[in-house]
Coordinates of C-alpha atoms in Angstrom, one line a residue:
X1 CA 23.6 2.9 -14.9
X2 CA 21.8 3.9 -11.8
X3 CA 18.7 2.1 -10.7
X4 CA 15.5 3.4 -9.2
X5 CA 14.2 2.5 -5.9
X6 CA 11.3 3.6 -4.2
X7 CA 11.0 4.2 -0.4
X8 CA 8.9 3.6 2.3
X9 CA 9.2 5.4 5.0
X10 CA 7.8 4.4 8.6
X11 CA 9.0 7.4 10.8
X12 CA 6.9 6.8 13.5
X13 CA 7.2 3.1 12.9
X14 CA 4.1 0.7 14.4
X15 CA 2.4 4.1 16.6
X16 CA -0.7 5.3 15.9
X17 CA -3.4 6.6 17.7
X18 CA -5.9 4.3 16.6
X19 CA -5.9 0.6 17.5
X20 CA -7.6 -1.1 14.1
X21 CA -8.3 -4.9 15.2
X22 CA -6.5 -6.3 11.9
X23 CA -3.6 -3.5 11.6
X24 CA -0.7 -6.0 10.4
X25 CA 1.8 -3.0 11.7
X26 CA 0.9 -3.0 15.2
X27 CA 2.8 -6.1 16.0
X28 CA 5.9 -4.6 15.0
X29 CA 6.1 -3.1 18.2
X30 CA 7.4 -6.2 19.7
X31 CA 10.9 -4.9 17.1
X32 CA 10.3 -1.4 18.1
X33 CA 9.0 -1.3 21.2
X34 CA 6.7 2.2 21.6
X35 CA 8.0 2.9 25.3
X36 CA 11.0 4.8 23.6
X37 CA 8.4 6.6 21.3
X38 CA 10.4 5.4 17.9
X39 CA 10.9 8.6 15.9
X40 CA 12.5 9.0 12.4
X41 CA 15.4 12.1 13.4
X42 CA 16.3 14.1 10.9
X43 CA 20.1 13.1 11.0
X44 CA 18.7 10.0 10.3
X45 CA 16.6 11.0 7.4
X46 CA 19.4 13.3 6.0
X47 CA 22.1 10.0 6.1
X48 CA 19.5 8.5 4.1
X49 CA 19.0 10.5 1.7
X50 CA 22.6 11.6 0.5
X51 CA 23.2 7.3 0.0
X52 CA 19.7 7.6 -1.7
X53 CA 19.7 10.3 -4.1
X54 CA 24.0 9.9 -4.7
X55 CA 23.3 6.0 -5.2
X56 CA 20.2 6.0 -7.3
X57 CA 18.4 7.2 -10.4
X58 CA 15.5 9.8 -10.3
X59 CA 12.6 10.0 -9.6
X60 CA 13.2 10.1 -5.8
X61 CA 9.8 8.6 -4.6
X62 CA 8.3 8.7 -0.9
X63 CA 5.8 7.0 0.5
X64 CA 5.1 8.0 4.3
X65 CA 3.4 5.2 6.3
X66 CA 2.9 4.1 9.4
X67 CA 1.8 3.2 12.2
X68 CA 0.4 6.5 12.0
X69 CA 2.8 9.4 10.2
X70 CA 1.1 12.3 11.4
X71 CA 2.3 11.6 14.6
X72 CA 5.7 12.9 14.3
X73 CA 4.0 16.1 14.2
X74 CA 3.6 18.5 11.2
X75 CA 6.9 20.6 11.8
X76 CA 8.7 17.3 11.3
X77 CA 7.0 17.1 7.8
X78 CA 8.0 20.6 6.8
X79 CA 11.9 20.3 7.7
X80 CA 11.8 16.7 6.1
X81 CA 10.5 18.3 2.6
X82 CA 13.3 21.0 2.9
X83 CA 15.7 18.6 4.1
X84 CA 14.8 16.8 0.5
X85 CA 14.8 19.4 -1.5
X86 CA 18.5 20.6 -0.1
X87 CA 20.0 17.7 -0.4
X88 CA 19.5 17.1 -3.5
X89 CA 20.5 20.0 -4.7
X90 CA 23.7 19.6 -2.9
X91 CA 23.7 15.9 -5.1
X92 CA 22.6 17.3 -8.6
X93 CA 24.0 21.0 -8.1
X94 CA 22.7 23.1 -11.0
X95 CA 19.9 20.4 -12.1
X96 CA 16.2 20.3 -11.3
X97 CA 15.4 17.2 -9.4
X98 CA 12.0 14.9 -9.5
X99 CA 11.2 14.1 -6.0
X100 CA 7.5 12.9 -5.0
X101 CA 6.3 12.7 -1.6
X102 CA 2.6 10.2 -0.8
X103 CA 1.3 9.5 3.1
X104 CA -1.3 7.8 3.8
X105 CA -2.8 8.2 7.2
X106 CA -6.1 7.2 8.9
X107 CA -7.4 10.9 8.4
X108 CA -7.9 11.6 12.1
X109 CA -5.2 14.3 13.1
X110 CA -5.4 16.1 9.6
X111 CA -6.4 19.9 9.9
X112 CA -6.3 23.1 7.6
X113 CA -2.6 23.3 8.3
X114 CA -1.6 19.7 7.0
X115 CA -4.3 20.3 3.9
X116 CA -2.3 23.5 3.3
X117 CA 1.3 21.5 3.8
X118 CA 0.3 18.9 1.7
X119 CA -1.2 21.0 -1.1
X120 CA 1.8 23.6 -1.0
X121 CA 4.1 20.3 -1.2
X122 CA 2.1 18.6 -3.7
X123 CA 1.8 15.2 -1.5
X124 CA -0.8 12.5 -3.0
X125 CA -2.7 11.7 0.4
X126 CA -4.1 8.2 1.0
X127 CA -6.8 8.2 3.9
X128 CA -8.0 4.9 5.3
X129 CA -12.1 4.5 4.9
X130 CA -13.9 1.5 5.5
X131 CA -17.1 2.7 4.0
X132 CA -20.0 4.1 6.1
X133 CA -19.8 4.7 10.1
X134 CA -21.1 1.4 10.5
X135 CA -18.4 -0.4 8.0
X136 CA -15.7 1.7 8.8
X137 CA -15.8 2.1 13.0
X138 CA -16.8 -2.1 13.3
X139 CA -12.9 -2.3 13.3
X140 CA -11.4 1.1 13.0
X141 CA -11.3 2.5 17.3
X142 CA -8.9 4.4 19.2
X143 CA -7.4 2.2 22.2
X144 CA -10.8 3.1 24.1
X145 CA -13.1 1.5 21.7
X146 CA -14.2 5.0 20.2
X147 CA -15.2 5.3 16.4
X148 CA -12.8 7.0 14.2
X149 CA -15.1 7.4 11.4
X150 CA -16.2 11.4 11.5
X151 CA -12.6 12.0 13.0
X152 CA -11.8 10.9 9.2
X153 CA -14.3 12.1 7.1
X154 CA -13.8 15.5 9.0
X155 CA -9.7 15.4 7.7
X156 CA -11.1 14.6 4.0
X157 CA -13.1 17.5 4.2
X158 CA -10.0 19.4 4.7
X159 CA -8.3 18.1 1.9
X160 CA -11.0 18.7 -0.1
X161 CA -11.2 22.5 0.8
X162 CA -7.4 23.2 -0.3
X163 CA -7.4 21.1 -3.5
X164 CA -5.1 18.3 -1.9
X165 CA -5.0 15.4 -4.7
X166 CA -6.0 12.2 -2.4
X167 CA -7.0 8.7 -2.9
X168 CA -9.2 6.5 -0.5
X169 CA -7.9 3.0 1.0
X170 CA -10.6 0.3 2.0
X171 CA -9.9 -2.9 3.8
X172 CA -12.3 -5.9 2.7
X173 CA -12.9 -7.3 5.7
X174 CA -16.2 -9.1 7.5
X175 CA -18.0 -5.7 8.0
X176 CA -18.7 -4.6 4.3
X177 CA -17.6 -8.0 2.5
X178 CA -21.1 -8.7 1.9
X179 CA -22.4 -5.3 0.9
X180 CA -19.8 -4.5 -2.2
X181 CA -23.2 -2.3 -3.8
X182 CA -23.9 -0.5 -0.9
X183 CA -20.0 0.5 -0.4
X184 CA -18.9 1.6 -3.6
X185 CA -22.3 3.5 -3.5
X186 CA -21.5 5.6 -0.7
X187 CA -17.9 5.7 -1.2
X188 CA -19.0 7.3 -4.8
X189 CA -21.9 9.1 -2.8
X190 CA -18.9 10.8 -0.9
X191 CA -17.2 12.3 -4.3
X192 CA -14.6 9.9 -3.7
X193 CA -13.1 8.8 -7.4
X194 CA -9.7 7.0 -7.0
X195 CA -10.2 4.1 -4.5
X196 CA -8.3 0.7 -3.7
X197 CA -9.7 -2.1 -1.9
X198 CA -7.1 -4.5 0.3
X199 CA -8.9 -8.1 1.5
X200 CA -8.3 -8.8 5.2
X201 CA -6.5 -11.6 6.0
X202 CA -4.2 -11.5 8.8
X203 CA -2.7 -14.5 11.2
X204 CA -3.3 -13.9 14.7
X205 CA -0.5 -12.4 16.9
X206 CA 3.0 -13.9 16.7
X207 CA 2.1 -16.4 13.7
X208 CA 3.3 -16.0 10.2
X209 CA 0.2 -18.2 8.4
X210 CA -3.3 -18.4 8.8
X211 CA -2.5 -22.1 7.7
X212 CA -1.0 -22.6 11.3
X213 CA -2.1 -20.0 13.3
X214 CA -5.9 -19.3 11.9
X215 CA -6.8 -15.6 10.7
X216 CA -7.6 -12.3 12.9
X217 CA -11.5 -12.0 13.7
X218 CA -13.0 -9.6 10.7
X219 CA -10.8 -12.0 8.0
X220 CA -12.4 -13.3 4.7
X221 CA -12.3 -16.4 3.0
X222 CA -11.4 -16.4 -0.6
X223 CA -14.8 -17.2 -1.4
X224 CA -16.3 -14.2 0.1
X225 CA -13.4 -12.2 -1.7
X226 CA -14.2 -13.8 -5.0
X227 CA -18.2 -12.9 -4.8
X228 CA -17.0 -9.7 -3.7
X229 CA -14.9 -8.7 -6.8
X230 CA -17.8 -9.8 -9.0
X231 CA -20.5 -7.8 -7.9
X232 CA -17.9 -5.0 -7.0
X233 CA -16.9 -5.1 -10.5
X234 CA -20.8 -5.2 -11.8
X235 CA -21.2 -1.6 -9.4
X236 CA -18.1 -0.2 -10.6
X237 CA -19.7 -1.0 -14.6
X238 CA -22.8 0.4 -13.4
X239 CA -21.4 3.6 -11.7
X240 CA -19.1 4.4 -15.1
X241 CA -15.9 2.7 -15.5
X242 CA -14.3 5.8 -16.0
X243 CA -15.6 8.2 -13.9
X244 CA -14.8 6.0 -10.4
X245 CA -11.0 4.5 -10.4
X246 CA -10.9 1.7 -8.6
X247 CA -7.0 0.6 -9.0
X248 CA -6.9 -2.9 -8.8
X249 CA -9.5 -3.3 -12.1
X250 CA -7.4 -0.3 -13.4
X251 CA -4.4 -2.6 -13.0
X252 CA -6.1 -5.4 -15.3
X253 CA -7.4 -3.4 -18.0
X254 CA -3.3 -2.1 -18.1
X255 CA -2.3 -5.6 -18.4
X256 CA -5.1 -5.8 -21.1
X257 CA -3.7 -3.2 -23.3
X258 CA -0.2 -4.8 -22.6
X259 CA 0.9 -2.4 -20.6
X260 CA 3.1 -3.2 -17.2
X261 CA 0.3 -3.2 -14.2
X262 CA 1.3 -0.2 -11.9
X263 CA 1.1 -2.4 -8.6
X264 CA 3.9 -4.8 -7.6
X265 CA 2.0 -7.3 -6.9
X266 CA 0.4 -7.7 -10.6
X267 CA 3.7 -7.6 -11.9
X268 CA 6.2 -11.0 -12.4
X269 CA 8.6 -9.5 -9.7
X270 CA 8.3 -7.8 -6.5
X271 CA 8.9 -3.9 -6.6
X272 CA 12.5 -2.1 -6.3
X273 CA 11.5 -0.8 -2.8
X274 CA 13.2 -0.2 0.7
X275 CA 11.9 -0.1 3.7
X276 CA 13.1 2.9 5.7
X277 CA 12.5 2.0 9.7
X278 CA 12.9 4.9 12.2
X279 CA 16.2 4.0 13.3
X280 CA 17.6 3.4 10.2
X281 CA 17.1 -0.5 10.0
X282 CA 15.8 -1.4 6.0
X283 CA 13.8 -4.2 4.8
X284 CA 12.5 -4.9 1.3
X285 CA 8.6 -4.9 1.7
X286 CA 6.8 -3.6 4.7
X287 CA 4.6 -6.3 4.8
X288 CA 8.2 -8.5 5.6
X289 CA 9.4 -6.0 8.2
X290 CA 10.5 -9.0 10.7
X291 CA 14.1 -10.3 11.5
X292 CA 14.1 -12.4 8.5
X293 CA 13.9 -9.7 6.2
X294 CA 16.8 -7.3 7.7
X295 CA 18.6 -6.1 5.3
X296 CA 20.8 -4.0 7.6
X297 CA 21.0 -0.3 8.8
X298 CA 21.9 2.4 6.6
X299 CA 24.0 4.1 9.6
X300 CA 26.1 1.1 9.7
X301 CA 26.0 -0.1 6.3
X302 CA 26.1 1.6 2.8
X303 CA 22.5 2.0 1.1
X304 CA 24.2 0.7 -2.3
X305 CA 25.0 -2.5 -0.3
X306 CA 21.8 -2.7 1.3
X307 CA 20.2 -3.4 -1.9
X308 CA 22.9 -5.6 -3.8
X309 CA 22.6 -8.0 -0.8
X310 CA 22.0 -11.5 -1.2
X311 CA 18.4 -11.2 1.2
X312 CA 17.5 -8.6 -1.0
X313 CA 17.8 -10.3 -4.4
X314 CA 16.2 -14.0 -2.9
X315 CA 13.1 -11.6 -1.6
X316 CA 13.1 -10.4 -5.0
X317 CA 13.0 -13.6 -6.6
X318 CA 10.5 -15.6 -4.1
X319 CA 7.6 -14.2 -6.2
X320 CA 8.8 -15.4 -9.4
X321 CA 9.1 -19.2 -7.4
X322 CA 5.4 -20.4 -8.0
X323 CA 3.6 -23.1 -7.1
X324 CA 2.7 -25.6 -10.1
X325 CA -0.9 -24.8 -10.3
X326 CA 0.1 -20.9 -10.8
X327 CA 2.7 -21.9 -13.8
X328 CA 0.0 -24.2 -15.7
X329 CA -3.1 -21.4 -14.9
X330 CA -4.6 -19.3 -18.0
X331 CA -4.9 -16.3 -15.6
X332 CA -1.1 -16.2 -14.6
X333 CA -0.6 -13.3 -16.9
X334 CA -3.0 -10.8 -15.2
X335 CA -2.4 -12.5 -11.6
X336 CA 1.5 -13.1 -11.9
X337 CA 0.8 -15.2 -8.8
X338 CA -0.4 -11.5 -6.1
X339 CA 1.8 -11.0 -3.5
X340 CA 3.9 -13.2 -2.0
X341 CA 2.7 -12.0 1.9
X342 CA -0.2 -14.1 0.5
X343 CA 1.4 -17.6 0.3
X344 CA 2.8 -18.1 3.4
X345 CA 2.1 -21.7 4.1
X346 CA 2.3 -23.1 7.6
X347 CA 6.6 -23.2 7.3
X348 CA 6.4 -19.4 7.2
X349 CA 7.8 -19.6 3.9
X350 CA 6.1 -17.8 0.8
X351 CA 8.1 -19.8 -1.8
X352 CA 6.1 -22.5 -4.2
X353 CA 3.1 -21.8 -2.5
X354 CA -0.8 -21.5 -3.9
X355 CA -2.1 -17.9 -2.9
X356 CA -4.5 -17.6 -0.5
X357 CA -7.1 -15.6 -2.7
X358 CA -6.3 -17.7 -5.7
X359 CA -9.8 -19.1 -5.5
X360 CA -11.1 -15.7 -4.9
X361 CA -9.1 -14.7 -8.9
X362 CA -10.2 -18.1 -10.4
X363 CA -13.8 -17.4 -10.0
X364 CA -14.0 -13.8 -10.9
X365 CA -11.5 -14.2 -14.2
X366 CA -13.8 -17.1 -14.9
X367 CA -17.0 -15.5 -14.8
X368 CA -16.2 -11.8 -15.5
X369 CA -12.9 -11.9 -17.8
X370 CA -15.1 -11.1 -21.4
X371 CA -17.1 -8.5 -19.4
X372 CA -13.5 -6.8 -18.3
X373 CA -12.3 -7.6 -22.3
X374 CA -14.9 -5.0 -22.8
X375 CA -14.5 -2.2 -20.8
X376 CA -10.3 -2.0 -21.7
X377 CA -11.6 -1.9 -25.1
X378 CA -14.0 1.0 -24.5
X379 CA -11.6 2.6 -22.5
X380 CA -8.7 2.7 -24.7
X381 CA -10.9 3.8 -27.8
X382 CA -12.0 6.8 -25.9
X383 CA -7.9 7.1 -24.7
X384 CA -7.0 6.9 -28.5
X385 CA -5.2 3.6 -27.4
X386 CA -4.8 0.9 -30.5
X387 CA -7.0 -1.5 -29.0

């Protein structure tokens, strides 16, 4: 039986036109250096997809990402969504295929044209938004130290005016770690309903661990991201559980109603996924896009081998290798020990090791788990769940 895989897509690979201070991507530069201006071609894209959709079960899922996407231009976009749609006819002749497209982007470059691409092409549309100018521009500046925050908002506003479904993607970091109130307030202030939060905490350049290396300036400690959850979560109550999403407490109350959590990294294993590089070069997990991880090229080796490799199946398995602590905790079964780029121990190895933000769980769990007992109740009576 075929399998399904989901694909990430980096077709402009580290570039962007922005220079975040904690973007883990930019570093991959040093694999794909920028001076060639790494570019996803569409023979590149097109021997992709055949091995993709001839290999694998449907849906056929894309998630653009960069780097910055929008920099391979919007033409690139529209010839890549045809190039889907033929090709999979060509693969499933006389048969309707399920093919989803996502990007998200920093919001700058996006104009009436790429709200009417992405609304004609039904893409979901992540935009990265720190909060309020001065949240959001403390870290997020083009290479001259210019704020990118009304570059941003004005992109939203575009979606917003051609119906575009989009979701909003904040990074925890020192700038709004302390406020949790005052951001979810404004990011609710803004109309903004389906919203994921991401802690910062990134070793500096050419490290693999904060253990060794020490963290990127703008990183939090677990203890600012456990105080942050609680009083995030307290807001979120407040504002009306279920008129703001806020994915990863949507994730727990799943797990409450014993449902599989929608993220991989609340789940027991790591997520089918492949990395698609511009060149061709595929990884399991973009956040383990380094040597390591290689799992070879797809114009030099089948796609079906790619993914029945043995580097595949022991990235697969490291999450499921916990430290002792994670095996003998009462919370294992909503935290399934997060994601493995947060155990890397000063080795550079993820396996057996304590997450970072394990404190950070521990303390909100502890002090907040009845509270969140409640509100997956609520909001599976008014679902017509059996709760």
């Amino acid at each position: 039986m075929k399998r399904n895989v989901s694909v990430l897509v980096k077709p402009a690979s580290s570039r962007c036109n922005l220079a975040c201070a904690y973007c883990f991507y930019l570093e991959k530069a040093a694999l794909y250096p920028w001076e060639g201006r790494p570019a996803l071609s569409l023979d590149t894209f097109e021997a992709f997809l055949r091995q993709y959709m001839e290999g694998f079960a449907q849906p056929y899922t894309f998630a653009w990402q960069g780097g910055e996407p929008t920099l391979m231009g919007l033409p690139f976009f529209q010839a890549a969504v045809q190039l889907e749609a033929r090709v999979a006819r060509e693969v499933n002749p006389g048969s309707l295929s399920h093919i989803s497209n996502a990007i998200q982007t920093n919001g700058v470059q996006l104009d009436d044209d790429w709200a009417r691409f992405f609304k004609e092409s039904n893409f979901l549309v992540g935009v990265s938004v720190d909060g309020p100018p001065e949240m959001h521009d403390r870290y997020r500046t083009d290479r001259t130290g210019r704020p990118s925050h009304r570059a941003a908002m004005d992109g939203v506003e575009h979606l917003r005016r051609r119906g575009v479904e989009f979701n909003i993607l904040t990074v925890v970091s020192s700038a709004n770690v302390e406020h949790p109130e005052e951001l979810l307030g404004w990011l609710v202030g803004q109309r903004f309903r389906q919203l994921q939060f991401i802690p910062l905490v990134e070793p500096l350049p050419g490290h693999t661990s904060v253990v060794e290396a020490g963290a990127l300036p703008g990183s939090i400690t677990p203890q600012q991201y456990g105080r942050f959850l609680e009083r995030l979560f307290d807001a979120w109550v407040a504002a009306g559980s279920d008129s703001v999403r806020i994915r990863w407490f949507d994730n727990l109350v799943q797990l409450l109603w014993g449902h599989p959590a929608e993220t991989c990294e609340m789940a027991r294993r790591c997520g089918m996924y492949v990395v698609l590089e511009h060149n061709g070069d595929c990884y399991p997990c973009d956040f383990f896009v380094q040597g390591e991880w290689l799992l070879g090229n797809v114009l030099e080796t089948p796609l079906e081998k790619i993914v029945n490799s043995a580097i595949f199946h022991r990235f697969r398995r490291m999450k499921s290798r916990l430290h002792p602590e994670c095996r003998d905790c009462p919370w294992l079964s909503l935290c399934h020990g997060e994601c493995p780029r947060y155990r890397i121990t000063g080795s550079g190895r993820a396996e057996g090791a304590l997450p970072y933000f394990c404190p950070s769980f521990r303390h909100f769990f502890e002090s907040r788990y009845n509270a969140l007992e409640r509100v997956a109740v609520s909001l599976g009576r008014r679902l017509g769940l059996p709760v």
